[in-house]
PDB file of N, CA and C in Angstrom:
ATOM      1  N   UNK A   1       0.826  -1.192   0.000  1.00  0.00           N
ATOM      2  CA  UNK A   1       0.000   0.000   0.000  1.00  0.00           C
ATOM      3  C   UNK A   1       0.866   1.251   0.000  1.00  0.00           C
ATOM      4  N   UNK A   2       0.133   2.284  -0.385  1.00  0.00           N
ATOM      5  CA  UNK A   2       1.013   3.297  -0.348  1.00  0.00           C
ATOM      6  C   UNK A   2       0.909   4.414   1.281  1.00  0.00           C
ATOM      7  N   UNK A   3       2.176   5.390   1.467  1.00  0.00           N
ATOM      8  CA  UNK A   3       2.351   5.419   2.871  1.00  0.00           C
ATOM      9  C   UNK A   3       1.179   5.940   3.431  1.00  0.00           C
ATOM     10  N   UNK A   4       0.310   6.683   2.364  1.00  0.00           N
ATOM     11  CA  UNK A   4      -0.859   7.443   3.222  1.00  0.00           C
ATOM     12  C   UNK A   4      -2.075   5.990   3.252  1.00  0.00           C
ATOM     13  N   UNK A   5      -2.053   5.322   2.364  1.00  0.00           N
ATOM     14  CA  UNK A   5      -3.201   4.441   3.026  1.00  0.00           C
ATOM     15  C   UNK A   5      -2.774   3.812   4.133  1.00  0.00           C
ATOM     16  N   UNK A   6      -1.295   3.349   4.354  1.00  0.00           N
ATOM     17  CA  UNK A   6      -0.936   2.743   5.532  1.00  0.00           C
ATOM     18  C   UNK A   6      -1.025   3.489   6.740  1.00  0.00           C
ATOM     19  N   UNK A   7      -1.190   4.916   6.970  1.00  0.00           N
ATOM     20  CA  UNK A   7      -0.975   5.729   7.863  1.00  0.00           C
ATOM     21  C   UNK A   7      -2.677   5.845   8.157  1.00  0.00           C
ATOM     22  N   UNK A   8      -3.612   6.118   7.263  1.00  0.00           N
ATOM     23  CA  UNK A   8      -5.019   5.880   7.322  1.00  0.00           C
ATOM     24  C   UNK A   8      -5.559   4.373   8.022  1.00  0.00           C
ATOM     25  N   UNK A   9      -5.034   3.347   7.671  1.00  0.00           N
ATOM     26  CA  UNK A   9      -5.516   1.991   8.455  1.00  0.00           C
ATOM     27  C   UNK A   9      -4.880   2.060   9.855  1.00  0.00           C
ATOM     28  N   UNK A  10      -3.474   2.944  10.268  1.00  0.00           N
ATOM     29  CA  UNK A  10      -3.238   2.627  11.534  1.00  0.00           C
ATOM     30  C   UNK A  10      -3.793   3.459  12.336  1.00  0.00           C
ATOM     31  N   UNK A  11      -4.020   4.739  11.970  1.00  0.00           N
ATOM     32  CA  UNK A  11      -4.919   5.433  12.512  1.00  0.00           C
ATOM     33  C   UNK A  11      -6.425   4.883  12.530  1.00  0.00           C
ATOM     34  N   UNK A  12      -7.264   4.351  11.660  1.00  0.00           N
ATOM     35  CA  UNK A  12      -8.560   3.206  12.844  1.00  0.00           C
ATOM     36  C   UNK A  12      -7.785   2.445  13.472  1.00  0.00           C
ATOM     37  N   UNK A  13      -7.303   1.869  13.066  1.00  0.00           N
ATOM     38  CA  UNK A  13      -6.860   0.504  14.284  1.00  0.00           C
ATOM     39  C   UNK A  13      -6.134   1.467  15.519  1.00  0.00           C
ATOM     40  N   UNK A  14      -5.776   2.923  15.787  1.00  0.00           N
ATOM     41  CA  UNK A  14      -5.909   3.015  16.546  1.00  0.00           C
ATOM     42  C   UNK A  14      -6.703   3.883  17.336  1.00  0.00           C
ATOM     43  N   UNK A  15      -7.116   4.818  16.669  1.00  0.00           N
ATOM     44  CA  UNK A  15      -7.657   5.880  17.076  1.00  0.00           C
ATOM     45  C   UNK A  15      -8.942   5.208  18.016  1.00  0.00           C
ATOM     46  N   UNK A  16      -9.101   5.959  19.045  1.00  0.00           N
ATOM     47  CA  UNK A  16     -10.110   5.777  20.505  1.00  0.00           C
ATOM     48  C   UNK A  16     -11.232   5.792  19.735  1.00  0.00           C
ATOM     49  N   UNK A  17     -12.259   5.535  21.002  1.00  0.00           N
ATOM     50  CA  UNK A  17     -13.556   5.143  19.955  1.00  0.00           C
ATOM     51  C   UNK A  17     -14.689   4.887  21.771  1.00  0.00           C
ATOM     52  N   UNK A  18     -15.899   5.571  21.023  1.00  0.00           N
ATOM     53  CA  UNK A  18     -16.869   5.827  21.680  1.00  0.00           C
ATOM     54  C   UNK A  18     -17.571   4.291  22.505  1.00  0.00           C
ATOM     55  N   UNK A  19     -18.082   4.320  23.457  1.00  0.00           N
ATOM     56  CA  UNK A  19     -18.966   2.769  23.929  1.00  0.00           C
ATOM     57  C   UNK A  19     -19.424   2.322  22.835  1.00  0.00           C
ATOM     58  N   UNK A  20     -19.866   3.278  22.093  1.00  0.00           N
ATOM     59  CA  UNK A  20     -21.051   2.236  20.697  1.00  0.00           C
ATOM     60  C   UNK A  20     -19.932   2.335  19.625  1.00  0.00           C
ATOM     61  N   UNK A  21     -18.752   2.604  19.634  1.00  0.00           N
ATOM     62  CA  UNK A  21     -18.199   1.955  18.642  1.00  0.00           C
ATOM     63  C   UNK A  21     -17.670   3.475  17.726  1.00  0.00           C
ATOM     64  N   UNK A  22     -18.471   4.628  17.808  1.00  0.00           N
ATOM     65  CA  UNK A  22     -18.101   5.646  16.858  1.00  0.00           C
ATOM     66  C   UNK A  22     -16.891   6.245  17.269  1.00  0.00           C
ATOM     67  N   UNK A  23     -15.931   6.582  15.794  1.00  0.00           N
ATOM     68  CA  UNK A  23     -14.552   6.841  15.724  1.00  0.00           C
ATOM     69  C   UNK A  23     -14.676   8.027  16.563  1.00  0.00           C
ATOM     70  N   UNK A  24     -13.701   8.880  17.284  1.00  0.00           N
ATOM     71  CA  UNK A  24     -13.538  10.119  18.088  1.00  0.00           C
ATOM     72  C   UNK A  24     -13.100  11.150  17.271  1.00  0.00           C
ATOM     73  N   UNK A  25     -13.804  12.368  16.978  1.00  0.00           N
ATOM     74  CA  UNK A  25     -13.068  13.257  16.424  1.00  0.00           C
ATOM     75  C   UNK A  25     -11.699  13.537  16.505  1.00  0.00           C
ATOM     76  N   UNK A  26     -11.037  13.799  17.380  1.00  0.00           N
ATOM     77  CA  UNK A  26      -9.758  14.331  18.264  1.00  0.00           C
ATOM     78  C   UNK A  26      -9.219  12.937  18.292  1.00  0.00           C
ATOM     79  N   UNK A  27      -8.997  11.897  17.129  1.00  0.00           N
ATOM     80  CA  UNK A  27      -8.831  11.299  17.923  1.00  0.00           C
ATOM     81  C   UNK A  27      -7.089  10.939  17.905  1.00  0.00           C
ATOM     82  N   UNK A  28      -6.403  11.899  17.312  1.00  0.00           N
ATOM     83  CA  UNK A  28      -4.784  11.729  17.360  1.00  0.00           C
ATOM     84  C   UNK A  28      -4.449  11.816  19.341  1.00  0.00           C
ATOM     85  N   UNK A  29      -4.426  11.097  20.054  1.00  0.00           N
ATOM     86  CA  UNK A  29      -4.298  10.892  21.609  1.00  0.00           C
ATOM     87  C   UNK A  29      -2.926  11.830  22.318  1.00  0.00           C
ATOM     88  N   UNK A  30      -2.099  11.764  21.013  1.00  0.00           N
ATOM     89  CA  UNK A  30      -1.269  12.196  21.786  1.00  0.00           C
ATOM     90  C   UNK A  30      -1.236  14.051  22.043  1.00  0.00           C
ATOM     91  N   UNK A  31      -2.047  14.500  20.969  1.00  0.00           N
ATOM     92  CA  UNK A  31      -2.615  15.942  20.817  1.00  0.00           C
ATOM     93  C   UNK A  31      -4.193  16.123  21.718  1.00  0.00           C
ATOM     94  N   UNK A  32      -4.827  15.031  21.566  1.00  0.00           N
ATOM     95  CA  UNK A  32      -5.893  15.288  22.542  1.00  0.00           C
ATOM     96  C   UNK A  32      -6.697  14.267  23.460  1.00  0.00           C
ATOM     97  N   UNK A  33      -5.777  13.606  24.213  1.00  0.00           N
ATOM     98  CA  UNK A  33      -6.008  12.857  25.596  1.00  0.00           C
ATOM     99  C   UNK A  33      -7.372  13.417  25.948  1.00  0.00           C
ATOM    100  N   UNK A  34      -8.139  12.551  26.195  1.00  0.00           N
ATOM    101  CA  UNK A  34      -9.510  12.529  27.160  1.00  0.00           C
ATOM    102  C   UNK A  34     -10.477  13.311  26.683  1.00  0.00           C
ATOM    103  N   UNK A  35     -10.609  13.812  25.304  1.00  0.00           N
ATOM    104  CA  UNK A  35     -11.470  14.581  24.447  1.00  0.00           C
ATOM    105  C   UNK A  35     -12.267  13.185  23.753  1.00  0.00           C
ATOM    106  N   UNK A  36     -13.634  13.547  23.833  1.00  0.00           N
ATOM    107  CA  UNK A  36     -14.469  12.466  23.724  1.00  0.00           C
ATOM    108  C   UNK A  36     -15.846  12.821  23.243  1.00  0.00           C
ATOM    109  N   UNK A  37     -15.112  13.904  21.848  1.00  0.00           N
ATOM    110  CA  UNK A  37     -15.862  14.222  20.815  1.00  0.00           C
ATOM    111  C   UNK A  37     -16.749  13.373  19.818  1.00  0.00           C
ATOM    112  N   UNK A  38     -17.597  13.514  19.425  1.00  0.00           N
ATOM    113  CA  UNK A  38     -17.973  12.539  17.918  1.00  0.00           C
ATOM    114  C   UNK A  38     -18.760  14.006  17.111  1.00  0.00           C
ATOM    115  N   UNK A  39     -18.109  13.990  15.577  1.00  0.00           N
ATOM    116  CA  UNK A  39     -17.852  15.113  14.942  1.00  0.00           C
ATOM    117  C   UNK A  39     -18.849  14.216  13.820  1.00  0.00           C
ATOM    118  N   UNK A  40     -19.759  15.422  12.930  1.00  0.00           N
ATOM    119  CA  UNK A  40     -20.316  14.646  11.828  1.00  0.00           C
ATOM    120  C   UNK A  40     -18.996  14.637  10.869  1.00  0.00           C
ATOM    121  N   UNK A  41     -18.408  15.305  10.889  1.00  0.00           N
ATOM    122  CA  UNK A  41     -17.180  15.719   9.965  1.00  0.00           C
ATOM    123  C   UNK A  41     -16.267  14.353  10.057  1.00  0.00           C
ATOM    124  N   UNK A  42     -15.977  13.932  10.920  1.00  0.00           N
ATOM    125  CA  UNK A  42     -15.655  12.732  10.720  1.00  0.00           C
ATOM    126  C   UNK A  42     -16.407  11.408  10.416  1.00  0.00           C
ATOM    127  N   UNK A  43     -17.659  11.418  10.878  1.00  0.00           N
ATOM    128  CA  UNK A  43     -18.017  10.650  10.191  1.00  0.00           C
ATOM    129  C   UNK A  43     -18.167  10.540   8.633  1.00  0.00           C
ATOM    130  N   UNK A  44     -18.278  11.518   8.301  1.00  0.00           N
ATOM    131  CA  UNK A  44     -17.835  11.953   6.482  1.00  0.00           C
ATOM    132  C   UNK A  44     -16.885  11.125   6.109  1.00  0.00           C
ATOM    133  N   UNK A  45     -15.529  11.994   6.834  1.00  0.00           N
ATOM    134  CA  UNK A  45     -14.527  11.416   6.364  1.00  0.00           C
ATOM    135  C   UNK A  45     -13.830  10.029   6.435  1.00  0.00           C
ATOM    136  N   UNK A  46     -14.094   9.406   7.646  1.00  0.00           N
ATOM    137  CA  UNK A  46     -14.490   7.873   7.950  1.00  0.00           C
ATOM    138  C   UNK A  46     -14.671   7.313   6.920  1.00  0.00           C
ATOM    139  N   UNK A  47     -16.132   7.649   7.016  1.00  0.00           N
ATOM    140  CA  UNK A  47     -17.058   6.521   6.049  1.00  0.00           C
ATOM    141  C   UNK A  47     -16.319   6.808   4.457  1.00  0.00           C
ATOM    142  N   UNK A  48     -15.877   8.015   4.246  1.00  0.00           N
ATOM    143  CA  UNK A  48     -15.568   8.142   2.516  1.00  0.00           C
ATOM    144  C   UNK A  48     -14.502   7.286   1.989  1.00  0.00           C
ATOM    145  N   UNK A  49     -13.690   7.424   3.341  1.00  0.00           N
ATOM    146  CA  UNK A  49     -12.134   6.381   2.985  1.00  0.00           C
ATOM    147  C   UNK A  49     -12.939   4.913   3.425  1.00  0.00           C
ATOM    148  N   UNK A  50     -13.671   4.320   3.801  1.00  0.00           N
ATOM    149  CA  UNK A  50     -13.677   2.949   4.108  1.00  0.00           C
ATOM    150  C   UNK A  50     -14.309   2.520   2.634  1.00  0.00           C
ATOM    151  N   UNK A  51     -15.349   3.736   2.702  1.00  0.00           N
ATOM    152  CA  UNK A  51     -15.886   3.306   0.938  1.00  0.00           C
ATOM    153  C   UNK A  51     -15.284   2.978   0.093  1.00  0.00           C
ATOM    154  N   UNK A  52     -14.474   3.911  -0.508  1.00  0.00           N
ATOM    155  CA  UNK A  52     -13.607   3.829  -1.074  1.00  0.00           C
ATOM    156  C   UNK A  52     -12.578   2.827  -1.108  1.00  0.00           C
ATOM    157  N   UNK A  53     -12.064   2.723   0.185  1.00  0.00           N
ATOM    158  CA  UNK A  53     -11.307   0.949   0.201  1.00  0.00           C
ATOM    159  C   UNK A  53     -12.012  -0.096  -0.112  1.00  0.00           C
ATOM    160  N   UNK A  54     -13.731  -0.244  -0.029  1.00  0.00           N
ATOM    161  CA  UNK A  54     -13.517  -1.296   0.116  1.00  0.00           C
ATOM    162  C   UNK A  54     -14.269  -1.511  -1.466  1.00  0.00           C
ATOM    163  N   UNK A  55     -14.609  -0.520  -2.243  1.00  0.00           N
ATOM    164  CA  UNK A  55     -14.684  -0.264  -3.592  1.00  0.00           C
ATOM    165  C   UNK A  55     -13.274  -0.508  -4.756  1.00  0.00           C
ATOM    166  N   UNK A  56     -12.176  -0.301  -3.861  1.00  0.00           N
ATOM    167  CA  UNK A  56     -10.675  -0.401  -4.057  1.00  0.00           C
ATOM    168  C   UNK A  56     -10.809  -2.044  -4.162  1.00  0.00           C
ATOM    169  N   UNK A  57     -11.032  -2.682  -2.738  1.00  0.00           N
ATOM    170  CA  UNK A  57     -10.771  -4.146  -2.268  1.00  0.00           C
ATOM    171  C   UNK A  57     -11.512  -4.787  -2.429  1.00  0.00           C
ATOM    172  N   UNK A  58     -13.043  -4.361  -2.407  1.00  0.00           N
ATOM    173  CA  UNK A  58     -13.925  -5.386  -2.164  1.00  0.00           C
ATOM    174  C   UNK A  58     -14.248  -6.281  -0.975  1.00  0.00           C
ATOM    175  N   UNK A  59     -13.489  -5.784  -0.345  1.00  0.00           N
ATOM    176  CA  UNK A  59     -13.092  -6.596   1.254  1.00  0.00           C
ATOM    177  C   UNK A  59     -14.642  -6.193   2.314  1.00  0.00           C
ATOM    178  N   UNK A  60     -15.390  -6.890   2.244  1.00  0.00           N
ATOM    179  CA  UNK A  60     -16.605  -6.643   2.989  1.00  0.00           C
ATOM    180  C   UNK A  60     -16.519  -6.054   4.273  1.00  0.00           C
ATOM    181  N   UNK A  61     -15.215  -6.643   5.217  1.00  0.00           N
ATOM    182  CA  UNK A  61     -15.418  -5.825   6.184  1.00  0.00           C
ATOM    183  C   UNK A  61     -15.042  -4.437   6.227  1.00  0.00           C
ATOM    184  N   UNK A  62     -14.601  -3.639   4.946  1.00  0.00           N
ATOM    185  CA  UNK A  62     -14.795  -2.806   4.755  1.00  0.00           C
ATOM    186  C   UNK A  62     -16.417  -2.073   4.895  1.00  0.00           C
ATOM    187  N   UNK A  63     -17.168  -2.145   3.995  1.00  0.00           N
ATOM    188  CA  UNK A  63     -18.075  -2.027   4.181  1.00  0.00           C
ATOM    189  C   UNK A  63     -18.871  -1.962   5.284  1.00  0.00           C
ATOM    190  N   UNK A  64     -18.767  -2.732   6.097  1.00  0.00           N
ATOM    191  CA  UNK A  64     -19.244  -3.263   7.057  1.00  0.00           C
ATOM    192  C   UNK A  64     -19.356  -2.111   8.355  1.00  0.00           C
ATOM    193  N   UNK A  65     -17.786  -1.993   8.682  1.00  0.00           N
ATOM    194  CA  UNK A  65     -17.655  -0.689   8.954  1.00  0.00           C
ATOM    195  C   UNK A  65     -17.876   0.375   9.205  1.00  0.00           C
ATOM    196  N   UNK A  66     -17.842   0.381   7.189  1.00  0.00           N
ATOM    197  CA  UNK A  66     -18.763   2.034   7.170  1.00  0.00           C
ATOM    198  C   UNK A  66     -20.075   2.541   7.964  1.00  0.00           C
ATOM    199  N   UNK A  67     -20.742   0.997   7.729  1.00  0.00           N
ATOM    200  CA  UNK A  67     -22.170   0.620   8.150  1.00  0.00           C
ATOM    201  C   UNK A  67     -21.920   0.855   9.794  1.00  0.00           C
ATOM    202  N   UNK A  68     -21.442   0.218  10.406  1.00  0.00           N
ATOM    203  CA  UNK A  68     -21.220   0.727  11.599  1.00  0.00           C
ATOM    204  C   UNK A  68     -21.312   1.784  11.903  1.00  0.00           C
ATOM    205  N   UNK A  69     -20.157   3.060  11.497  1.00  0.00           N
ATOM    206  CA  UNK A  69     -19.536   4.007  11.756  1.00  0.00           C
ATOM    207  C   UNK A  69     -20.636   4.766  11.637  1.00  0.00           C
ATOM    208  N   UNK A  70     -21.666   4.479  10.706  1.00  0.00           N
ATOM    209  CA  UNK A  70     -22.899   5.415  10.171  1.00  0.00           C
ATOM    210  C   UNK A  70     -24.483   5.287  11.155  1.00  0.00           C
ATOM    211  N   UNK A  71     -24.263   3.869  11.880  1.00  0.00           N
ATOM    212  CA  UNK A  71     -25.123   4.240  12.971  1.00  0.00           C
ATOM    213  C   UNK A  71     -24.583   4.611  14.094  1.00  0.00           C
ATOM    214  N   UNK A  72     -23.283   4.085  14.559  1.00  0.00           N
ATOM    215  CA  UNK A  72     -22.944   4.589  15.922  1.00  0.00           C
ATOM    216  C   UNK A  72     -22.969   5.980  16.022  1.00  0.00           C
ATOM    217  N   UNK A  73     -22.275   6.842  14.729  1.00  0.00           N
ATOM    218  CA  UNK A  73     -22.758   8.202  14.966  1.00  0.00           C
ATOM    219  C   UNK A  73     -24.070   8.582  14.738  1.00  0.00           C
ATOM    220  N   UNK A  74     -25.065   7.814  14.073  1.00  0.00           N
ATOM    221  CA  UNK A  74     -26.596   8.559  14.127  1.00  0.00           C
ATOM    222  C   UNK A  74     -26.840   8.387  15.594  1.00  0.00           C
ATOM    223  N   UNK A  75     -26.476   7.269  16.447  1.00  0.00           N
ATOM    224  CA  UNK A  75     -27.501   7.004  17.558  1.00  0.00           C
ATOM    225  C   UNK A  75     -26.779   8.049  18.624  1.00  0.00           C
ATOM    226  N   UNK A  76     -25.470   8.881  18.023  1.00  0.00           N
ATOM    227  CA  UNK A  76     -24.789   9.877  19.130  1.00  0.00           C
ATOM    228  C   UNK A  76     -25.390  11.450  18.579  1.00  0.00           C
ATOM    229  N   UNK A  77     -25.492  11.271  17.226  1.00  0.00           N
ATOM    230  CA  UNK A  77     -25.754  12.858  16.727  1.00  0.00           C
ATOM    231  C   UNK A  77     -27.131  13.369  16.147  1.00  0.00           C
ATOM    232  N   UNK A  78     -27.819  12.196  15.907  1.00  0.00           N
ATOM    233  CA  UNK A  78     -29.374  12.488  15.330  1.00  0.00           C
ATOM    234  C   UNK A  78     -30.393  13.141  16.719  1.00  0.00           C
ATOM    235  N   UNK A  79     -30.622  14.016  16.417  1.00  0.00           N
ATOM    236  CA  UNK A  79     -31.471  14.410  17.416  1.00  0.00           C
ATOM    237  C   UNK A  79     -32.578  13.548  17.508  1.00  0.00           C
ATOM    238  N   UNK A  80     -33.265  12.775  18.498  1.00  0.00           N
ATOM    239  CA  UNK A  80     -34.848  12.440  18.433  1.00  0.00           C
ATOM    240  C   UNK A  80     -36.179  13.306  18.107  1.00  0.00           C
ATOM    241  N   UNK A  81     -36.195  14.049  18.099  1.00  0.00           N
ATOM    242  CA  UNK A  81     -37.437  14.465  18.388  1.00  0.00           C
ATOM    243  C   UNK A  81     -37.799  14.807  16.866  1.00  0.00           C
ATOM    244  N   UNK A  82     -36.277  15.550  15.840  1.00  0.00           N
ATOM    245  CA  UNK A  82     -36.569  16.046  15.110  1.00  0.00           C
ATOM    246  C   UNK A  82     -35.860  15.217  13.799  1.00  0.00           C
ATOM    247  N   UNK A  83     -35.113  14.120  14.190  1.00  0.00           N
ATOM    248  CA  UNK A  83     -34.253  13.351  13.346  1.00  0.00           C
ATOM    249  C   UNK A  83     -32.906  14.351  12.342  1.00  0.00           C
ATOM    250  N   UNK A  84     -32.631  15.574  12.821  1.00  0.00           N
ATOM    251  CA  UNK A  84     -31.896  16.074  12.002  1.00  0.00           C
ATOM    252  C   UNK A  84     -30.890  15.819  13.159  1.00  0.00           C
ATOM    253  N   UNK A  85     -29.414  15.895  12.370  1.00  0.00           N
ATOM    254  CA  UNK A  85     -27.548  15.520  13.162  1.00  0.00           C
ATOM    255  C   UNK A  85     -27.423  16.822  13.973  1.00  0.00           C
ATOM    256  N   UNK A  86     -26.935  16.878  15.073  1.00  0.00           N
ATOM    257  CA  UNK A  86     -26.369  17.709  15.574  1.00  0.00           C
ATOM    258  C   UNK A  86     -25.008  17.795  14.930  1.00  0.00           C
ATOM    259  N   UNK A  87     -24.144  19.136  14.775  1.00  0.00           N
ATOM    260  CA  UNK A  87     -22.689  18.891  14.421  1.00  0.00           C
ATOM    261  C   UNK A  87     -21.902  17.868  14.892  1.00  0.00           C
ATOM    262  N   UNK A  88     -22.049  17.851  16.635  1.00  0.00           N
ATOM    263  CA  UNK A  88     -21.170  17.020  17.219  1.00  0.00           C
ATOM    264  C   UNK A  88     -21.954  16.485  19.047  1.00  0.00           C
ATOM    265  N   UNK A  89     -21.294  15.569  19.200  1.00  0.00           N
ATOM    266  CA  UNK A  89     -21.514  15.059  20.401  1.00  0.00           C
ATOM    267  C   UNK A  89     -20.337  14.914  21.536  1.00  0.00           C
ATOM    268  N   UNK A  90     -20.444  15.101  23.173  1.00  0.00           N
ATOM    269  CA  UNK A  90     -19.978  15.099  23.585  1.00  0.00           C
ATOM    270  C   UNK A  90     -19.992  14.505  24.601  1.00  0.00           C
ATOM    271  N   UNK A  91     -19.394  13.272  25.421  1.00  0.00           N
ATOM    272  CA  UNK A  91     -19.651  12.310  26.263  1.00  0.00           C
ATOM    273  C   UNK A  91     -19.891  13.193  27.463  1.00  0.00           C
ATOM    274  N   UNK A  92     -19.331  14.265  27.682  1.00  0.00           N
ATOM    275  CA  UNK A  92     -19.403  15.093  28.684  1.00  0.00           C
ATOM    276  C   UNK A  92     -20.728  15.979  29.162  1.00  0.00           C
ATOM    277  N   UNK A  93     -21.758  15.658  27.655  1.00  0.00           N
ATOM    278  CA  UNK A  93     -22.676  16.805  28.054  1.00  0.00           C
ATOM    279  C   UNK A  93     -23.786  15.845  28.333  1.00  0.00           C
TER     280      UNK A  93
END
């Protein structure tokens, strides 16, 4: 692979991650320890690169993923009442 896709897979495999599973905005740790954001903006960008890989690979658990990544942040950022995303969520509030 080339260095930026390799630098993109180690960043999920490591980047922190919410109880239900959604990636953390902030989530480079060593710049932002104990920030326990979930950003729609990342979910964008998430989901665009997994697409894309797995449109690249074909590798289902690609996909799969995405699928994840796309409810754990609805069930953190969709408002109920009115079903529209908040920008972002915060474990803190």
């Amino acid at each position: 692979l080339s260095p930026i896709l390799d630098e993109a897979y180690r960043y999920l495999d490591e980047v922190p991650r919410t109880a239900n599973g959604a990636v953390v905005h902030w989530g480079e740790p060593r710049f932002f320890a104990g920030d326990d954001e979930v950003w729609v903006d990342s979910a964008f960008m998430v989901g665009m690169f997994l697409l894309s890989e797995y449109a690249r690979t074909e590798d289902r658990a690609l996909l799969d993923e995405s699928i994840a990544q796309y409810w754990a942040f609805s069930e953190l950022c969709r408002d109920d009442e009115d079903a529209l995303y908040r920008h972002a969520w915060d474990e803190g509030d």
